Coordinates of C-alpha atoms and ligand atoms in Angstrom, one line a residue:
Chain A
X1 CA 110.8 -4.7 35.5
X2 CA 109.9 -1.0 34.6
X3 CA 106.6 -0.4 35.9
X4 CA 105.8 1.2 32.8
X5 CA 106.2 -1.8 30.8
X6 CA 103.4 -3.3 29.1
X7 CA 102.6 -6.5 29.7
X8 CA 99.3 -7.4 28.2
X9 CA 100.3 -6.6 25.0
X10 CA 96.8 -7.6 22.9
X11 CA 94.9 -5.1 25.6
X12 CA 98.0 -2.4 26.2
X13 CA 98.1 -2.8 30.3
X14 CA 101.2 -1.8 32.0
X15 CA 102.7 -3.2 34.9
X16 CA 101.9 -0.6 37.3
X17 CA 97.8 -0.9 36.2
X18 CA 98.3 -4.9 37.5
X19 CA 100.1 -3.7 40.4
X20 CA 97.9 -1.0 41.8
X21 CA 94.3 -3.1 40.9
X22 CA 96.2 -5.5 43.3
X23 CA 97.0 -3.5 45.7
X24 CA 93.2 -2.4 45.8
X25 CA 92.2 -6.0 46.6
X26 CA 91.9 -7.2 43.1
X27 CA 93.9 -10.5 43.9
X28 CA 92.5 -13.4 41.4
X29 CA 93.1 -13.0 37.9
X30 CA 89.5 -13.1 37.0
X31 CA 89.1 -10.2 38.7
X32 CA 92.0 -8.5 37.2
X33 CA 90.9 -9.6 33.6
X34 CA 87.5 -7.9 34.3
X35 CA 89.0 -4.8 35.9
X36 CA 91.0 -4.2 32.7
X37 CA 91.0 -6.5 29.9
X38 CA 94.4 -7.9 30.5
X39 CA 94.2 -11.7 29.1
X40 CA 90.9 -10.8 26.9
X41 CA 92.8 -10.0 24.0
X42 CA 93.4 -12.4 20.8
X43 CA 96.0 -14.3 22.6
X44 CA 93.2 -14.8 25.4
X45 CA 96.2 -14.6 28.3
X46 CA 98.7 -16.6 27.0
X47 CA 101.3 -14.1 26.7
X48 CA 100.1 -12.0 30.4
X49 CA 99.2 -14.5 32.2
X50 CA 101.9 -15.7 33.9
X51 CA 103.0 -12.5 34.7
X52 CA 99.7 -11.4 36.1
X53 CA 100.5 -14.5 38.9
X54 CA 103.3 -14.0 39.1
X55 CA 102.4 -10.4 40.8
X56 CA 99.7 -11.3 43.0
X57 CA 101.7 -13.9 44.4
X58 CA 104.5 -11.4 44.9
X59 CA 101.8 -8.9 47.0
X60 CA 99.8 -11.8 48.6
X61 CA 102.7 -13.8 49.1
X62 CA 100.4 -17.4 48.0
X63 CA 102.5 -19.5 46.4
X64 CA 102.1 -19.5 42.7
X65 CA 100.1 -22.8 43.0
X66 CA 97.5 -21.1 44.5
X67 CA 96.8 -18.1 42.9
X68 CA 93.5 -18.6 42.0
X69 CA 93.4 -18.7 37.9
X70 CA 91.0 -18.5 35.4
X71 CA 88.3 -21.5 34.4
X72 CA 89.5 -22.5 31.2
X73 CA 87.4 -22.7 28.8
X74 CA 86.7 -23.7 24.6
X75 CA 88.1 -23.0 22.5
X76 CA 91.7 -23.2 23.4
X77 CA 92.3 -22.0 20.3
X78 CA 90.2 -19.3 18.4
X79 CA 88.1 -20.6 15.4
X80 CA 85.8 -19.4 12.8
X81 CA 82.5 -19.2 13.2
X82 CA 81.7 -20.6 9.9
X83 CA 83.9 -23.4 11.1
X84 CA 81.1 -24.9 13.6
X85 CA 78.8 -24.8 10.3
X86 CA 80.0 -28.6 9.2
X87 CA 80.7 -29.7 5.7
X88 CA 82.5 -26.2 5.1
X89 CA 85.6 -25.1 3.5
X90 CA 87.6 -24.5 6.5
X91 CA 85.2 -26.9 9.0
X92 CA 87.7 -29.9 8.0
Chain B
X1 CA 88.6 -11.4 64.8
X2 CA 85.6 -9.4 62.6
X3 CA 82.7 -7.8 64.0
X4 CA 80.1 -10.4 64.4
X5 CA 76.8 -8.1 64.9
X6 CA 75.5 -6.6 62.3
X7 CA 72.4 -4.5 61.3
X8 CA 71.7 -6.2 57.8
X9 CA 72.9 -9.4 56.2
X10 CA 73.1 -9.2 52.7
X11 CA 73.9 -12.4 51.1
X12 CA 75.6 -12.2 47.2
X13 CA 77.7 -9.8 45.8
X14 CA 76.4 -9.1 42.5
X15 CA 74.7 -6.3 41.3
X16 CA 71.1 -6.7 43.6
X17 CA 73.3 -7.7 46.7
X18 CA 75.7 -4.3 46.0
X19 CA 73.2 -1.8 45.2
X20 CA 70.8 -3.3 48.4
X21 CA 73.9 -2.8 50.6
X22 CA 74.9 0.3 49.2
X23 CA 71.3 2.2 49.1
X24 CA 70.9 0.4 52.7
X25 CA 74.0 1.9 54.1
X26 CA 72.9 5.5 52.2
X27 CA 69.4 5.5 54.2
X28 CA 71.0 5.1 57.3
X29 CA 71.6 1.4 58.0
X30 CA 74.8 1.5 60.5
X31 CA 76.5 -2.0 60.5
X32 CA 75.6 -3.6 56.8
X33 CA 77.7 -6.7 56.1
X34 CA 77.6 -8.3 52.7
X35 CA 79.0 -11.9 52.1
X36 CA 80.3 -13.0 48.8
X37 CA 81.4 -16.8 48.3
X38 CA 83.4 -15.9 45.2
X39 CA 84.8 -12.5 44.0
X40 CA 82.0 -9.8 43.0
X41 CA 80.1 -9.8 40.1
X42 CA 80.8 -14.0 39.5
X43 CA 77.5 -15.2 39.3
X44 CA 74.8 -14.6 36.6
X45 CA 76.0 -10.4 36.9
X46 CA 79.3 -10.9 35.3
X47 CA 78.2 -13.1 32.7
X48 CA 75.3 -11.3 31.4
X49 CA 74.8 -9.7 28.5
X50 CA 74.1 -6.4 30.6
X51 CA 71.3 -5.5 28.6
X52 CA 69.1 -2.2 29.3
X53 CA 65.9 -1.5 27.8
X54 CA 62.7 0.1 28.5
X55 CA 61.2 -2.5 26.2
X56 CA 59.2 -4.4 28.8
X57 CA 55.7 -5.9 28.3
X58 CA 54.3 -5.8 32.0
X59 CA 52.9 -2.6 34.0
X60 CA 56.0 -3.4 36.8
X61 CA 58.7 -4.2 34.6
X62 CA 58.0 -1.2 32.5
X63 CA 58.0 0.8 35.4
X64 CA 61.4 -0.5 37.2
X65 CA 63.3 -0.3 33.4
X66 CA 62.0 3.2 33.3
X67 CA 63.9 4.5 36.3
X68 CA 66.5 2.0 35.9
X69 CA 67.5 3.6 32.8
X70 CA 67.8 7.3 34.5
X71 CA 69.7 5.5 37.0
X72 CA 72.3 3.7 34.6
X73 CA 72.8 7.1 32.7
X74 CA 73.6 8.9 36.3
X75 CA 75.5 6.2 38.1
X76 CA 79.4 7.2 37.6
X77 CA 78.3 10.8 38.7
X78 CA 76.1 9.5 41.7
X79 CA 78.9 6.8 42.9
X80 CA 81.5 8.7 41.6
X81 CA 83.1 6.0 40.4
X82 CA 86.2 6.8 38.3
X83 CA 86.7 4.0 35.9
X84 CA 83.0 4.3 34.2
X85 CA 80.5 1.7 33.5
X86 CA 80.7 1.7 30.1
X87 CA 77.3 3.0 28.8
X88 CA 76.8 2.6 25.3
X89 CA 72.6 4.4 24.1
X90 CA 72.8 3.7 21.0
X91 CA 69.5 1.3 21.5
X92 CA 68.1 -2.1 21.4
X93 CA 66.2 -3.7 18.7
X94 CA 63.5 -6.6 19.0
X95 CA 62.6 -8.5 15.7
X96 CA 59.7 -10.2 15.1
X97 CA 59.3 -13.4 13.0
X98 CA 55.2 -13.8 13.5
X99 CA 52.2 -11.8 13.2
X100 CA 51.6 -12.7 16.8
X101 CA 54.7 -11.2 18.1
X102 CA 53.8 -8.0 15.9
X103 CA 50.4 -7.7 17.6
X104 CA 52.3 -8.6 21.2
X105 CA 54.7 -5.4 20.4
X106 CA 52.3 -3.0 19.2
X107 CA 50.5 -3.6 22.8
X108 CA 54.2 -3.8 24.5
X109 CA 54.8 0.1 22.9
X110 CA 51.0 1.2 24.0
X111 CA 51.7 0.3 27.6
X112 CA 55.1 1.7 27.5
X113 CA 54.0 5.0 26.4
X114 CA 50.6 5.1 28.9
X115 CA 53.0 4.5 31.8
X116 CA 56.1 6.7 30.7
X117 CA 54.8 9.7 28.6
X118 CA 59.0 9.8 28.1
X119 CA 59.3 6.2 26.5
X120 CA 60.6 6.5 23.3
X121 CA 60.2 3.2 21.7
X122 CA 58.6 3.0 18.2
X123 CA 57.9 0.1 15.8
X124 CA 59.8 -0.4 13.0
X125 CA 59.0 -1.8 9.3
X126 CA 61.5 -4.3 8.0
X127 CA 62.5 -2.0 5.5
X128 CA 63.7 0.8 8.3
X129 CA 65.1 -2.5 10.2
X130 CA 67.0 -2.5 6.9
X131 CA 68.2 0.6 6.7
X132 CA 69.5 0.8 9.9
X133 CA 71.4 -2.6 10.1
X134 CA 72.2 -3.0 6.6
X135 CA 74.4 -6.3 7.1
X136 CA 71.4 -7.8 9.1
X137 CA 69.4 -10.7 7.2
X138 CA 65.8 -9.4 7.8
X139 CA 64.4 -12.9 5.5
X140 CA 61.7 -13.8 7.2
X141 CA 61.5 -10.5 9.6
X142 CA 58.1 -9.1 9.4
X143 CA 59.4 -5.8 12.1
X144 CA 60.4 -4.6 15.2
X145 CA 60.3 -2.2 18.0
X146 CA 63.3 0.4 18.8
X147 CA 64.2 2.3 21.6
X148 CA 67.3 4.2 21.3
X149 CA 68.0 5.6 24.8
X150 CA 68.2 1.9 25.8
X151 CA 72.2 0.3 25.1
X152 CA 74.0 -1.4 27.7
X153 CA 76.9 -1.3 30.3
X154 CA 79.8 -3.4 31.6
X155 CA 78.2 -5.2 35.1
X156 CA 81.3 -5.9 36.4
X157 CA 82.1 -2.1 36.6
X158 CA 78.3 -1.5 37.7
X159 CA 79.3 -4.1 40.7
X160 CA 82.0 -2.7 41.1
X161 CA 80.8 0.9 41.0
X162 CA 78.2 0.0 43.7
X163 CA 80.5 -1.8 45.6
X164 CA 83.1 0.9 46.3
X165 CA 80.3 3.3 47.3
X166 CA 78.9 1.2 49.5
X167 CA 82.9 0.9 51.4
X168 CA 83.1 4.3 51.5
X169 CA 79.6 4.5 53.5
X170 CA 81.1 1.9 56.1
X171 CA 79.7 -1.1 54.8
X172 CA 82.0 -4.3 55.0
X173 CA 82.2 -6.3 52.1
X174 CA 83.5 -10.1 52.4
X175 CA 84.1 -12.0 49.5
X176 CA 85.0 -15.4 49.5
X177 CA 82.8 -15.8 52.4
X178 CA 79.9 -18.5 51.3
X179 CA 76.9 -18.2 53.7
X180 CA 75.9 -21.7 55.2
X181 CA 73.6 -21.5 57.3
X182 CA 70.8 -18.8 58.7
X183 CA 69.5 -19.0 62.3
X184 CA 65.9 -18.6 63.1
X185 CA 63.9 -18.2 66.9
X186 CA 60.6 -17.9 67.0
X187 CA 60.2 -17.1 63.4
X188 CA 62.8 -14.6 63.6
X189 CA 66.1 -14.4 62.0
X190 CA 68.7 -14.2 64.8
X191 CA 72.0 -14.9 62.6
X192 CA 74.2 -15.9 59.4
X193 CA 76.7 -18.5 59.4
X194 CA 79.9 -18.6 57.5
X195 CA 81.8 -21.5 56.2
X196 CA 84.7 -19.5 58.0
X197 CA 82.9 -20.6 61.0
X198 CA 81.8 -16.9 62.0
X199 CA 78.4 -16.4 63.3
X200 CA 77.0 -12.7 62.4
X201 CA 74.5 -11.5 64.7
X202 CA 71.7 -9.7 62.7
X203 CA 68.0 -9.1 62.7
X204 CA 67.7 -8.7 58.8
X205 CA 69.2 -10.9 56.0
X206 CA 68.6 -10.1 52.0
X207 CA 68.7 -13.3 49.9
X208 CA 70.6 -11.8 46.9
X209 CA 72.3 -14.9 46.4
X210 CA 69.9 -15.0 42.4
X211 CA 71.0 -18.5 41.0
X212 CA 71.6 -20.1 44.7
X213 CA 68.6 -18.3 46.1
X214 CA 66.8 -21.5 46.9
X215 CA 69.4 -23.1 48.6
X216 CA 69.8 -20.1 50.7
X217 CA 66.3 -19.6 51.1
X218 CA 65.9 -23.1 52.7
X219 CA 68.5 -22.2 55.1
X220 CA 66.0 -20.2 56.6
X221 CA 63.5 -22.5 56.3
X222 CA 61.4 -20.9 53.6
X223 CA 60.9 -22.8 50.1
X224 CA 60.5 -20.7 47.1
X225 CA 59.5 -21.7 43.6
X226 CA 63.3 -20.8 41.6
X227 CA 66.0 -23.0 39.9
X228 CA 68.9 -22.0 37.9
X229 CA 68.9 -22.2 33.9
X230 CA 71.9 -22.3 32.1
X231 CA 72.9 -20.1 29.7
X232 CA 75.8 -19.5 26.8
X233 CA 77.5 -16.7 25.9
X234 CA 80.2 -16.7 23.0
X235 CA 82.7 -13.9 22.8
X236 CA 84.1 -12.9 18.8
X237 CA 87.7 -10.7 18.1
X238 CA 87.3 -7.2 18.6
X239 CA 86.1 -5.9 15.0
X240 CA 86.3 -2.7 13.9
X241 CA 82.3 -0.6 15.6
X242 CA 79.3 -2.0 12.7
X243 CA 76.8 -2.7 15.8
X244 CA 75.5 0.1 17.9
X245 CA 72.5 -1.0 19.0
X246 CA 72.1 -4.3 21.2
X247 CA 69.6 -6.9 19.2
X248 CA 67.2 -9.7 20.7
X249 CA 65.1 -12.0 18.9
X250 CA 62.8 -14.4 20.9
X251 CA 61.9 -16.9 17.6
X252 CA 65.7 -18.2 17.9
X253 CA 66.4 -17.0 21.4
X254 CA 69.1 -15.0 20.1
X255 CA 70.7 -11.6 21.0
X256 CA 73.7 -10.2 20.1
X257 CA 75.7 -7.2 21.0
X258 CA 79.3 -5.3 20.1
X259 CA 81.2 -3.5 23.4
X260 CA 83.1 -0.6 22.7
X261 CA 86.3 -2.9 22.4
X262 CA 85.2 -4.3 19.6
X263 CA 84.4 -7.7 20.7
X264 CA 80.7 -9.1 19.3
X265 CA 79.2 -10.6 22.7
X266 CA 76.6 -13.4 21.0
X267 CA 73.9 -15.4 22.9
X268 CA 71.3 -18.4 22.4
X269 CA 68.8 -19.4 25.0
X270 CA 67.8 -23.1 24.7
X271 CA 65.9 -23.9 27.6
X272 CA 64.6 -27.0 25.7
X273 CA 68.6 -28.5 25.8
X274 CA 70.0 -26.2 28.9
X275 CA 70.8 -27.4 32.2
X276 CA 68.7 -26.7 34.9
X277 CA 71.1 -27.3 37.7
X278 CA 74.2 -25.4 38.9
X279 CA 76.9 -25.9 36.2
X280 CA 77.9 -23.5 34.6
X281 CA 80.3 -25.5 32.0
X282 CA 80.0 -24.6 28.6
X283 CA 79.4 -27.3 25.9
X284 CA 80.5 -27.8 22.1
X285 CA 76.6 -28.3 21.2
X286 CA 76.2 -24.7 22.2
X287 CA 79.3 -23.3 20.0
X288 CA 77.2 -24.7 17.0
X289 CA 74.1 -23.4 17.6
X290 CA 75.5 -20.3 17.9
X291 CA 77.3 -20.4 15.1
X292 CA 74.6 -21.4 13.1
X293 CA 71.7 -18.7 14.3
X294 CA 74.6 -16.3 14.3
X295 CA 75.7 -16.8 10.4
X296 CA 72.1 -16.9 9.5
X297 CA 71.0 -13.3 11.2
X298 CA 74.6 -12.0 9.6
X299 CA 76.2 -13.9 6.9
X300 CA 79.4 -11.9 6.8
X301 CA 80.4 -13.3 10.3
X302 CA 81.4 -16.7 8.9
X303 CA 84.8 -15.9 9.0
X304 CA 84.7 -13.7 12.1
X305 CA 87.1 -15.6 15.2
X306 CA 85.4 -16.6 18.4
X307 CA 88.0 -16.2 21.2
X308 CA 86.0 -16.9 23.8
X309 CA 82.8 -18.5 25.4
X310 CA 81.0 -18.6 28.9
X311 CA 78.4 -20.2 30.5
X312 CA 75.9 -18.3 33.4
X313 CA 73.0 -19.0 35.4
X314 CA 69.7 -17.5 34.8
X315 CA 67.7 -17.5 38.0
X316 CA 64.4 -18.8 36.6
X317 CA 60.7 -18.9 38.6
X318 CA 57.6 -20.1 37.2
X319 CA 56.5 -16.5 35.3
X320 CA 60.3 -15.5 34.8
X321 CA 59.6 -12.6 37.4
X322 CA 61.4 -11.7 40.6
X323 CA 60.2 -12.5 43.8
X324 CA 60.7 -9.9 46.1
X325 CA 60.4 -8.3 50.0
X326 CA 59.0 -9.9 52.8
X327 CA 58.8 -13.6 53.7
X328 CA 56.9 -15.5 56.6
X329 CA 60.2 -15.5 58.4
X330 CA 60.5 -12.1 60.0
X331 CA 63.5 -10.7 58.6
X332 CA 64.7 -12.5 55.9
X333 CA 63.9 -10.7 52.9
X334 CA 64.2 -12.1 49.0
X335 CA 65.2 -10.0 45.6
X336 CA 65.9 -12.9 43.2
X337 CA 64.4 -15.3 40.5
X338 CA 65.3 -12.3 38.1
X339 CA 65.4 -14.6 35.2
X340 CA 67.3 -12.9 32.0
X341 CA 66.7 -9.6 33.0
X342 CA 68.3 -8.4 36.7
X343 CA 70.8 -6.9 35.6
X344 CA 70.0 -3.6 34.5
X345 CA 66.8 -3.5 37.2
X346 CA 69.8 -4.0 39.7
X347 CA 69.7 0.1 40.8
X348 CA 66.3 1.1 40.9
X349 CA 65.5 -2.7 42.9
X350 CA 68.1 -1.6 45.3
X351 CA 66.9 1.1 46.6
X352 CA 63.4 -0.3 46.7
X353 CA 64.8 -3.1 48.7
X354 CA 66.3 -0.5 51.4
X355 CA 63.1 1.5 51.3
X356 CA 61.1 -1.9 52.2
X357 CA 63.9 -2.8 55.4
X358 CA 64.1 0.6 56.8
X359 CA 59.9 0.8 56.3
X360 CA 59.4 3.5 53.9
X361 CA 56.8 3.5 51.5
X362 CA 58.7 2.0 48.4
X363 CA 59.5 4.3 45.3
X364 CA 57.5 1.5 43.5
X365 CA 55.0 -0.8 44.6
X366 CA 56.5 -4.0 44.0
X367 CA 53.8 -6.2 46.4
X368 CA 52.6 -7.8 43.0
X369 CA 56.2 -9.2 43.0
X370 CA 55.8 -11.2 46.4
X371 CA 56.2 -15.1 47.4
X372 CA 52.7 -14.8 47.7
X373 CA 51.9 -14.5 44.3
X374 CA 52.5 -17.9 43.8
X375 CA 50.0 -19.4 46.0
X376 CA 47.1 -17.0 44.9
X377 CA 47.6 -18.0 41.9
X378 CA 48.4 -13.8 40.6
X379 CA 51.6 -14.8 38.4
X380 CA 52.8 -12.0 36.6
X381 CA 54.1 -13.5 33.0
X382 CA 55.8 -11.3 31.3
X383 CA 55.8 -11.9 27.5
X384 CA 59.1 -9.5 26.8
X385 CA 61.8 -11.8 27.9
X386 CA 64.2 -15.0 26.5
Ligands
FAD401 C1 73.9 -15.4 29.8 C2 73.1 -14.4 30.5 C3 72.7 -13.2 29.8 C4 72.0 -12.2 30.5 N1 71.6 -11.1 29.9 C5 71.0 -10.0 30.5 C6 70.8 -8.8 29.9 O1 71.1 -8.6 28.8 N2 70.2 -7.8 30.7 C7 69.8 -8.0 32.0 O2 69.3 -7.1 32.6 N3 70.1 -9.2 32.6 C8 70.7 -10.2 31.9 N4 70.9 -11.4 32.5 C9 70.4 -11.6 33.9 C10 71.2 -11.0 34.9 O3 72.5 -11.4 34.8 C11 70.7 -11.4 36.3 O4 69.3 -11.3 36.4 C12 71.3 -10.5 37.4 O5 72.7 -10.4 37.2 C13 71.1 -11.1 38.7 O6 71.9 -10.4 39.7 P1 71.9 -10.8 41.2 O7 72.7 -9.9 41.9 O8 70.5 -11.1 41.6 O9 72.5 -12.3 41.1 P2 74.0 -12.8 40.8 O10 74.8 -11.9 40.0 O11 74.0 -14.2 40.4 O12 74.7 -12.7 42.3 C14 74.4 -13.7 43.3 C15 75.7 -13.9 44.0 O13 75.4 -14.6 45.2 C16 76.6 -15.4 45.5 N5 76.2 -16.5 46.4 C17 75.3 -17.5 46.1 N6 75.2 -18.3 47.2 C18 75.9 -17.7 48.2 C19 76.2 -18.1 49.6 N7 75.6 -19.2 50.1 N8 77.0 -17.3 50.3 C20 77.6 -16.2 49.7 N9 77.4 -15.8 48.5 C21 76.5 -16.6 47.7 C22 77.0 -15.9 44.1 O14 78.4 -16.2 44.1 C23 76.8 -14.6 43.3 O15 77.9 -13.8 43.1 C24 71.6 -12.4 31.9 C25 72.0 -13.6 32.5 C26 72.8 -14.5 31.9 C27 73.2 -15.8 32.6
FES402 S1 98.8 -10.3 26.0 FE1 97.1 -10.1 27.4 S2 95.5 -11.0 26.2 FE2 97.2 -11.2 24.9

């Protein structure tokens, strides 16, 4: 892959951004997230994610398994606020 | 194998831990050594709300936010730290609900001023609430006080800012290193031990370890009066920039913010309903309360997306105030229990706490703020704070 190459595409961080926060000692995803958004954007990770592990356990050489991820959390899926309101339109 | 003798200990890498280590290191402190059980800025740092104000109701607290703010606004220049913190001034806003909380502000402002001829907060009618947050629902909203140098940052940058400073003066950061145990002769602290099994050599630890500080704090033998408080945070899609200032409302323990991504940050403190233990899970009770409170202080974000939600600790003591410096174990020094509102005191506490180790006559006198306190009986409640 082209260093360039963007690979959080909801927060517009390239390859080369992941790769030199890891080489700086930025090696759990958490931290990566916080350094620069990748996997806080509307698709909250799912489309960077893997690729994000994928690279730190390429430079820590951890096996996948145990690159430490992020705490999952609700909701899985994004919702309207008006939707926690109860007996609402979209609340179902 | 590391070094195992150090000068100073300090214990927690969030923003109190990093600024201590790095303001240590800056007066002179050779061999500092801070140890982090997770990554930096995980505990109650990273999931703040980052708030800064001046807006403070007690003679100390006014006095730290007042050169924590000058502090905030210099930090990238004075750590030259590249990536930015992410300062937003654009003020902070405090609605009241009751004539009480009126009269409590008007005296909150008169301090403020007395102290820092500089302060700029003013009260506000509802109508000039109005007119500067149109889409806010002011029913019920009787005013408020503004100050618009206050705003707020990004704490994991802050961290991070202090952190890399603090490398660059020699100090040697270990995270994922949990501290679990202290040593102690004669009422001295001789050492820190790791869960790695190393044993630091050191004459002087700092308990910044906020939410855990207890725990730690027993490890040298000294009980102090704090215990964690959960809190819940929940995160909307970036919308397009409607909220400048940051807003905090103490009838529904509310406060709300937008960070220059977009993303509203909304919070509810329930400390009727919240945990008081360390768990930091976060709960679907909490999404609707949020929703709720949040709907009713603007309507139009019924049909805004929430992507996102986290839980944190608040560090809680009985008058929500920090206990800080000196403890009967020579030594072993304390700067938590800083309730809701560490974070942006973080700087100016940091280099108090260096002052204190290396014996200089602290910047501030923060001796009101010592373990102390609480068996004289001198609590320090401060009425500005969720
Ligand atoms: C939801 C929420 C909103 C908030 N909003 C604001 C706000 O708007 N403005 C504001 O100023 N403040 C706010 N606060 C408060 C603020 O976050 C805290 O007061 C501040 O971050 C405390 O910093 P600290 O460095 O003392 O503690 P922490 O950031 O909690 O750091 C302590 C560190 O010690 C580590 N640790 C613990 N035990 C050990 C051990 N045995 N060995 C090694 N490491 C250990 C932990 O992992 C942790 O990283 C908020 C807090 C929460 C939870
Ligand atoms: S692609 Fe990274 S958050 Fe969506």
């Amino acid at each position: 892959m082209e260093d360039k190459t963007v690979i959080c595409r909801c927060e517009d961080v390239t390859l080369e951004e992941i790769r030199t926060l890891i080489q700086e000692g930025f090696q759990t995803i958490d931290e990566i997230k916080r350094m620069c958004r990748c996997g806080m954007g509307p698709c909250q990770g799912r489309t960077c994610r893997a690729v994000v592990s994928q690279e730190i356990s390429r430079a820590t050489g951890l096996p996948l398994n145990e690159v430490k991820g992020p705490t999952f959390r609700q909701p899985i899926k994004p919702v309207k606020l008006g939707a926690f309101l109860g007996g609402d339109d979209d609340g179902k | 194998m590391a070094n195992n003798m150090a000068d100073a200990v300090i214990i927690g890498g969030g923003v109190h831990g990093c600024a201590t280590a790095y303001y240590l290191a800056k007066a002179g402190c050779k061999r500092v050594v801070l140890l982090e059980k997770g990554y930096l800025a995980s505990g109650g740092t990273g999931r703040s709300g980052a708030g800064i104000r001046h807006q403070f109701g007690t003679e100390i607290n006014i006095r730290l936010s007042s050169a924590a703010v000058r502090m905030m606004e210099n930090l990238e220049q004075e750590l030259e730290y590249p990536r930015g913190i992410s300062l937003m001034q654009k003020g902070y806003l405090i609605i009241a609900y009751t004539e009480t909380q009126m009269e409590q502000f008007a005296k909150n402002v008169q301090l403020q001023r007395e102290i820092d001829p500089e302060n700029l907060t003013e009260i506000l009618t509802t109508e000039e609430i109005n007119r500067k947050l149109p889409f806010l629902n002011v029913e019920g909203v009787l005013g408020g006080t503004f100050n618009r140098r206050d705003g707020h940052a990004n704490p994991f940058h802050v961290v991070q800012a202090f952190a890399e400073a603090a490398k660059r003066l020699g100090v040697d950061i270990r995270t994922f290193t949990e501290v679990v145990d202290i040593r102690t002769d004669q009422g001295k602290v001789t050492a820190v031990v790791t869960d790695k099994g190393e044993v630091i050599q050191t004459p002087v630890v700092v308990n910044c370890a906020g939410p855990h500080g207890a725990v730690v704090s027993k490890m040298a033998g000294v009980d102090i009066p704090l215990y964690p408080q959960r809190h819940q945070v929940a995160v909307t899609e970036p919308l397009e920039m409607f909220l400048p200032c940051m807003v905090l409302d103490f009838t529904h323990g509310t406060w709300f913010k937008q960070t220059p991504d977009g993303s509203l940050i909304l919070g509810v403190g329930d400390p009727e309903h919240e945990v008081k233990e360390i768990n930091q899970r976060c709960t679907w009770e909490f999404m609707k309360d949020v929703a709720e409170k949040m709907v009713f202080h603007i309507p139009r974000l019924k049909d805004v997306v929430v992507v996102r939600q986290w839980a944190g600790l608040y560090d809680m003591t009985p008058d929500s105030q920090a206990i800080l410096g000196a403890t009967p174990v020579e030594g072993f020094y304390l700067d938590v229990g800083w309730s809701g509102h560490g974070f942006q005191l973080g700087p100016i506490v940091g280099k108090i706490m260096a002052e204190l180790i290396s014996g200089q006559k602290p910047c501030i006198d923060v001796s009101c703020m010592s373990l102390e306190r609480f068996e004289k009986g001198e609590l320090i409640p401060e009425p500005n704070c969720v």
